[in-house]
Amino acid sequence: MADNVVLQVEGLCFFYPESGVLNQWSVALPAGLALVRGDESSGKTTLLRLLAGKLTAQAGCITLQGVSLSDAPTAYAQKVFWVDPRSDDLDKLTARAWLDGLPASCPLWDAAALAAHTEGFSLNEHLDKPLYALSTGSKRKVLMAGALASGAPLTLIDEPVAGLDKPSFQYLARALTSVAAQPGRLVVVAHYEKLAGVPWGTVVDLART
């Protein structure tokens, strides 16, 4: 793996019983911001779940900072942050309880960054509410605050702007710009198009299959 490559994917194959998604798919991503772009059903979320180790590919290799997902899944998982925003698994937790529990599983957790993101996303009034009681936008802001503060070498964010108001969108652009400068860290965002004001280092287009 080249020195500047954080994530190496080689020959990735994944298909559902009803359709294929990825066929011999490969990419090498350096530190910074990467956008996975595609239409509905192009496989954006599936790819993020594969990179997170939550789905198992039929073939191919995923290596993060020299750690192979297939050979060392536990070590790999310690380097990744992923929460599916569509899942209701966390809904009974308050935002504060979920965020307070993250440092235990995030070796590079940044408490100062969390404080900044909480303020930037205007989340203080929502911290003691259960996630199920939050709007779509507020829940995603909580999840993104945790993701951005995690410090994880591979941070995966799916459809970040769903339900976001304009000030939160503007803050997200600033926060992603800041994260892009962190050495050795790769943030992969899945969305339909480029987000204005974000310095994307890499754009990966997925074609619908």
Coordinates of N, CA, C and O in Angstrom, one line a residue, residues 86-162:
R86 N -30.5 5.3 9.5 CA -31.8 4.8 9.3 C -32.2 3.7 10.3 O -33.4 3.3 10.5
S87 N -31.2 3.3 11.1 CA -31.5 2.3 12.1 C -32.2 2.9 13.3 O -32.0 4.0 13.7
D88 N -33.0 2.0 14.0 CA -33.6 2.5 15.2 C -33.0 1.8 16.5 O -33.5 1.9 17.6
D89 N -31.9 1.2 16.3 CA -31.2 0.5 17.4 C -30.9 1.4 18.6 O -30.8 0.9 19.7
L90 N -30.6 2.6 18.3 CA -30.2 3.5 19.4 C -31.3 4.4 19.9 O -31.1 5.2 20.8
D91 N -32.5 4.2 19.4 CA -33.5 5.2 19.6 C -34.0 5.4 21.0 O -34.4 6.5 21.4
K92 N -33.8 4.4 21.9 CA -34.2 4.6 23.3 C -33.2 5.3 24.1 O -33.5 5.7 25.2
L93 N -32.0 5.5 23.6 CA -31.0 6.2 24.3 C -31.2 7.7 24.1 O -31.7 8.2 23.1
T94 N -30.8 8.5 25.2 CA -30.8 9.9 24.9 C -29.5 10.2 24.1 O -28.5 9.5 24.1
A95 N -29.5 11.4 23.5 CA -28.4 11.8 22.7 C -27.1 11.9 23.6 O -26.1 11.4 23.2
R96 N -27.3 12.4 24.8 CA -26.2 12.5 25.7 C -25.6 11.2 26.1 O -24.4 11.0 26.2
A97 N -26.5 10.2 26.4 CA -26.1 8.9 26.8 C -25.3 8.2 25.7 O -24.2 7.6 26.0
W98 N -25.8 8.3 24.5 CA -25.0 7.7 23.4 C -23.7 8.4 23.2 O -22.7 7.7 23.1
L99 N -23.6 9.7 23.2 CA -22.4 10.4 23.0 C -21.4 10.1 24.2 O -20.2 9.9 23.9
D100 N -21.9 10.0 25.4 CA -21.0 9.7 26.5 C -20.4 8.3 26.5 O -19.4 8.1 27.0
G101 N -21.1 7.4 25.8 CA -20.6 6.1 25.7 C -19.5 5.9 24.6 O -18.9 4.8 24.5
L102 N -19.4 6.8 23.7 CA -18.5 6.7 22.5 C -17.0 6.6 22.9 O -16.3 5.8 22.2
P103 N -16.5 7.4 23.8 CA -15.1 7.4 24.0 C -14.5 6.0 24.4 O -13.4 5.7 24.0
A104 N -15.3 5.1 25.0 CA -14.9 3.8 25.3 C -14.5 2.9 24.1 O -13.7 2.0 24.2
S105 N -15.1 3.3 23.0 CA -14.9 2.5 21.7 C -14.2 3.3 20.7 O -13.9 2.8 19.6
C106 N -13.8 4.5 21.0 CA -13.1 5.4 20.0 C -11.7 5.8 20.7 O -11.7 6.8 21.4
P107 N -10.6 5.1 20.3 CA -9.3 5.4 20.9 C -8.9 6.8 20.7 O -8.1 7.3 21.5
L108 N -9.3 7.4 19.6 CA -8.8 8.8 19.2 C -9.9 9.8 19.5 O -9.9 10.9 18.9
W109 N -10.8 9.5 20.4 CA -11.9 10.4 20.7 C -11.4 11.8 21.1 O -10.4 12.0 21.8
D110 N -12.1 12.9 20.6 CA -11.7 14.3 20.8 C -12.9 15.0 21.5 O -13.9 15.4 20.8
A111 N -12.8 15.1 22.8 CA -13.9 15.7 23.6 C -14.1 17.2 23.2 O -15.2 17.7 23.2
A112 N -13.0 17.9 22.9 CA -13.1 19.3 22.5 C -13.9 19.4 21.2 O -14.7 20.3 21.0
A113 N -13.6 18.5 20.3 CA -14.3 18.5 19.0 C -15.8 18.3 19.2 O -16.6 18.9 18.6
L114 N -16.1 17.3 20.1 CA -17.5 17.1 20.4 C -18.2 18.4 20.9 O -19.3 18.7 20.4
A115 N -17.6 19.1 21.8 CA -18.2 20.3 22.3 C -18.4 21.3 21.2 O -19.4 22.0 21.1
A116 N -17.4 21.4 20.3 CA -17.6 22.3 19.2 C -18.7 21.9 18.2 O -19.5 22.8 17.8
H117 N -18.8 20.6 17.9 CA -19.9 20.2 17.0 C -21.2 20.3 17.7 O -22.2 20.6 17.0
T118 N -21.3 20.0 19.0 CA -22.6 20.2 19.7 C -23.1 21.6 19.6 O -24.2 21.9 19.4
E119 N -22.1 22.6 19.8 CA -22.5 24.0 19.7 C -22.8 24.3 18.2 O -23.8 25.0 17.9
G120 N -22.0 23.9 17.3 CA -22.1 24.2 15.9 C -23.4 23.7 15.3 O -24.0 24.4 14.4
F121 N -23.9 22.5 15.7 CA -25.1 22.0 15.2 C -26.3 22.4 16.1 O -27.4 21.9 15.9
S122 N -26.1 23.2 17.1 CA -27.2 23.7 18.0 C -27.9 22.5 18.7 O -29.1 22.4 18.7
L123 N -27.1 21.6 19.3 CA -27.7 20.4 19.8 C -27.9 20.4 21.3 O -28.5 19.5 21.9
N124 N -27.4 21.5 22.0 CA -27.5 21.4 23.5 C -28.9 21.2 24.0 O -29.1 20.5 25.0
E125 N -29.9 21.8 23.4 CA -31.3 21.7 23.9 C -31.8 20.3 23.6 O -32.9 19.9 24.2
H126 N -31.1 19.5 22.8 CA -31.7 18.1 22.5 C -30.9 17.0 23.2 O -31.3 15.8 23.0
L127 N -29.9 17.3 23.9 CA -29.0 16.2 24.5 C -29.7 15.3 25.4 O -29.4 14.1 25.5
D128 N -30.7 15.7 26.1 CA -31.4 14.9 27.1 C -32.7 14.3 26.6 O -33.5 13.7 27.3
K129 N -32.9 14.4 25.3 CA -34.0 13.7 24.6 C -33.6 12.4 24.0 O -32.5 12.2 23.6
P130 N -34.5 11.4 24.1 CA -34.2 10.1 23.4 C -34.2 10.3 21.9 O -34.8 11.2 21.4
L131 N -33.3 9.6 21.2 CA -33.1 9.8 19.8 C -34.4 9.6 19.0 O -34.7 10.3 18.0
Y132 N -35.4 8.7 19.5 CA -36.6 8.6 18.8 C -37.5 9.8 18.8 O -38.4 10.0 17.9
A133 N -37.2 10.7 19.8 CA -38.0 11.9 19.9 C -37.5 13.1 19.0 O -38.1 14.1 19.0
L134 N -36.3 12.8 18.4 CA -35.7 13.9 17.6 C -36.2 13.9 16.2 O -36.6 12.8 15.7
S135 N -36.2 15.0 15.5 CA -36.5 15.1 14.1 C -35.4 14.4 13.3 O -34.3 14.1 13.9
T136 N -35.7 14.1 12.1 CA -34.7 13.4 11.2 C -33.4 14.2 11.2 O -32.3 13.7 11.4
G137 N -33.5 15.5 11.0 CA -32.3 16.4 11.0 C -31.6 16.4 12.3 O -30.3 16.3 12.3
S138 N -32.3 16.5 13.4 CA -31.6 16.6 14.7 C -30.9 15.3 15.0 O -29.8 15.2 15.6
K139 N -31.6 14.1 14.7 CA -30.9 12.9 15.0 C -29.6 12.7 14.1 O -28.6 12.3 14.6
R140 N -29.7 13.1 12.9 CA -28.5 13.0 12.1 C -27.4 13.9 12.5 O -26.2 13.6 12.5
K141 N -27.8 15.1 13.1 CA -26.8 16.0 13.6 C -26.1 15.4 14.8 O -24.8 15.5 15.0
V142 N -26.8 14.7 15.7 CA -26.2 14.0 16.8 C -25.3 12.9 16.3 O -24.1 12.8 16.8
L143 N -25.7 12.1 15.4 CA -24.8 11.0 14.9 C -23.6 11.6 14.2 O -22.5 11.0 14.3
M144 N -23.7 12.7 13.5 CA -22.6 13.3 12.8 C -21.6 13.9 13.8 O -20.4 13.9 13.6
A145 N -22.2 14.5 14.9 CA -21.3 15.1 15.9 C -20.4 14.0 16.5 O -19.2 14.2 16.7
G146 N -21.0 12.8 16.8 CA -20.3 11.7 17.3 C -19.2 11.2 16.3 O -18.1 10.9 16.7
A147 N -19.7 11.1 15.0 CA -18.7 10.6 14.0 C -17.5 11.5 13.8 O -16.4 11.1 13.8
L148 N -17.8 12.8 13.8 CA -16.7 13.8 13.5 C -15.8 13.9 14.7 O -14.6 14.1 14.6
A149 N -16.3 13.7 16.0 CA -15.5 13.7 17.2 C -14.7 12.4 17.4 O -13.8 12.4 18.3
S150 N -15.1 11.3 16.7 CA -14.6 10.0 17.0 C -13.1 9.9 16.7 O -12.4 9.1 17.4
G151 N -12.6 10.7 15.8 CA -11.2 10.6 15.4 C -10.8 9.4 14.7 O -9.6 9.1 14.4
A152 N -11.8 8.6 14.3 CA -11.6 7.3 13.6 C -10.8 7.5 12.3 O -11.2 8.4 11.5
P153 N -9.8 6.7 12.1 CA -9.1 6.8 10.8 C -10.0 6.6 9.6 O -9.7 7.3 8.6
L154 N -11.0 5.8 9.7 CA -12.1 5.7 8.6 C -13.4 6.1 9.3 O -13.9 5.4 10.1
T155 N -13.9 7.2 8.9 CA -15.2 7.7 9.4 C -16.2 7.7 8.2 O -15.9 8.3 7.2
L156 N -17.3 7.0 8.4 CA -18.3 6.8 7.3 C -19.6 7.6 7.6 O -20.2 7.4 8.7
I157 N -20.0 8.4 6.7 CA -21.2 9.2 7.0 C -22.2 9.1 5.8 O -21.8 9.4 4.6
D158 N -23.4 8.7 6.0 CA -24.4 8.4 5.0 C -25.4 9.5 4.9 O -26.1 9.8 5.9
E159 N -25.6 10.1 3.7 CA -26.6 11.1 3.4 C -26.7 12.1 4.6 O -27.6 12.2 5.3
P160 N -25.6 13.0 4.7 CA -25.5 13.8 5.9 C -26.5 15.0 5.9 O -26.8 15.5 7.0
V161 N -27.1 15.4 4.8 CA -27.9 16.6 4.8 C -29.4 16.4 5.0 O -30.2 17.3 5.0
A162 N -29.8 15.1 5.1 CA -31.3 14.9 5.2 C -31.9 15.6 6.4 O -31.4 15.4 7.6

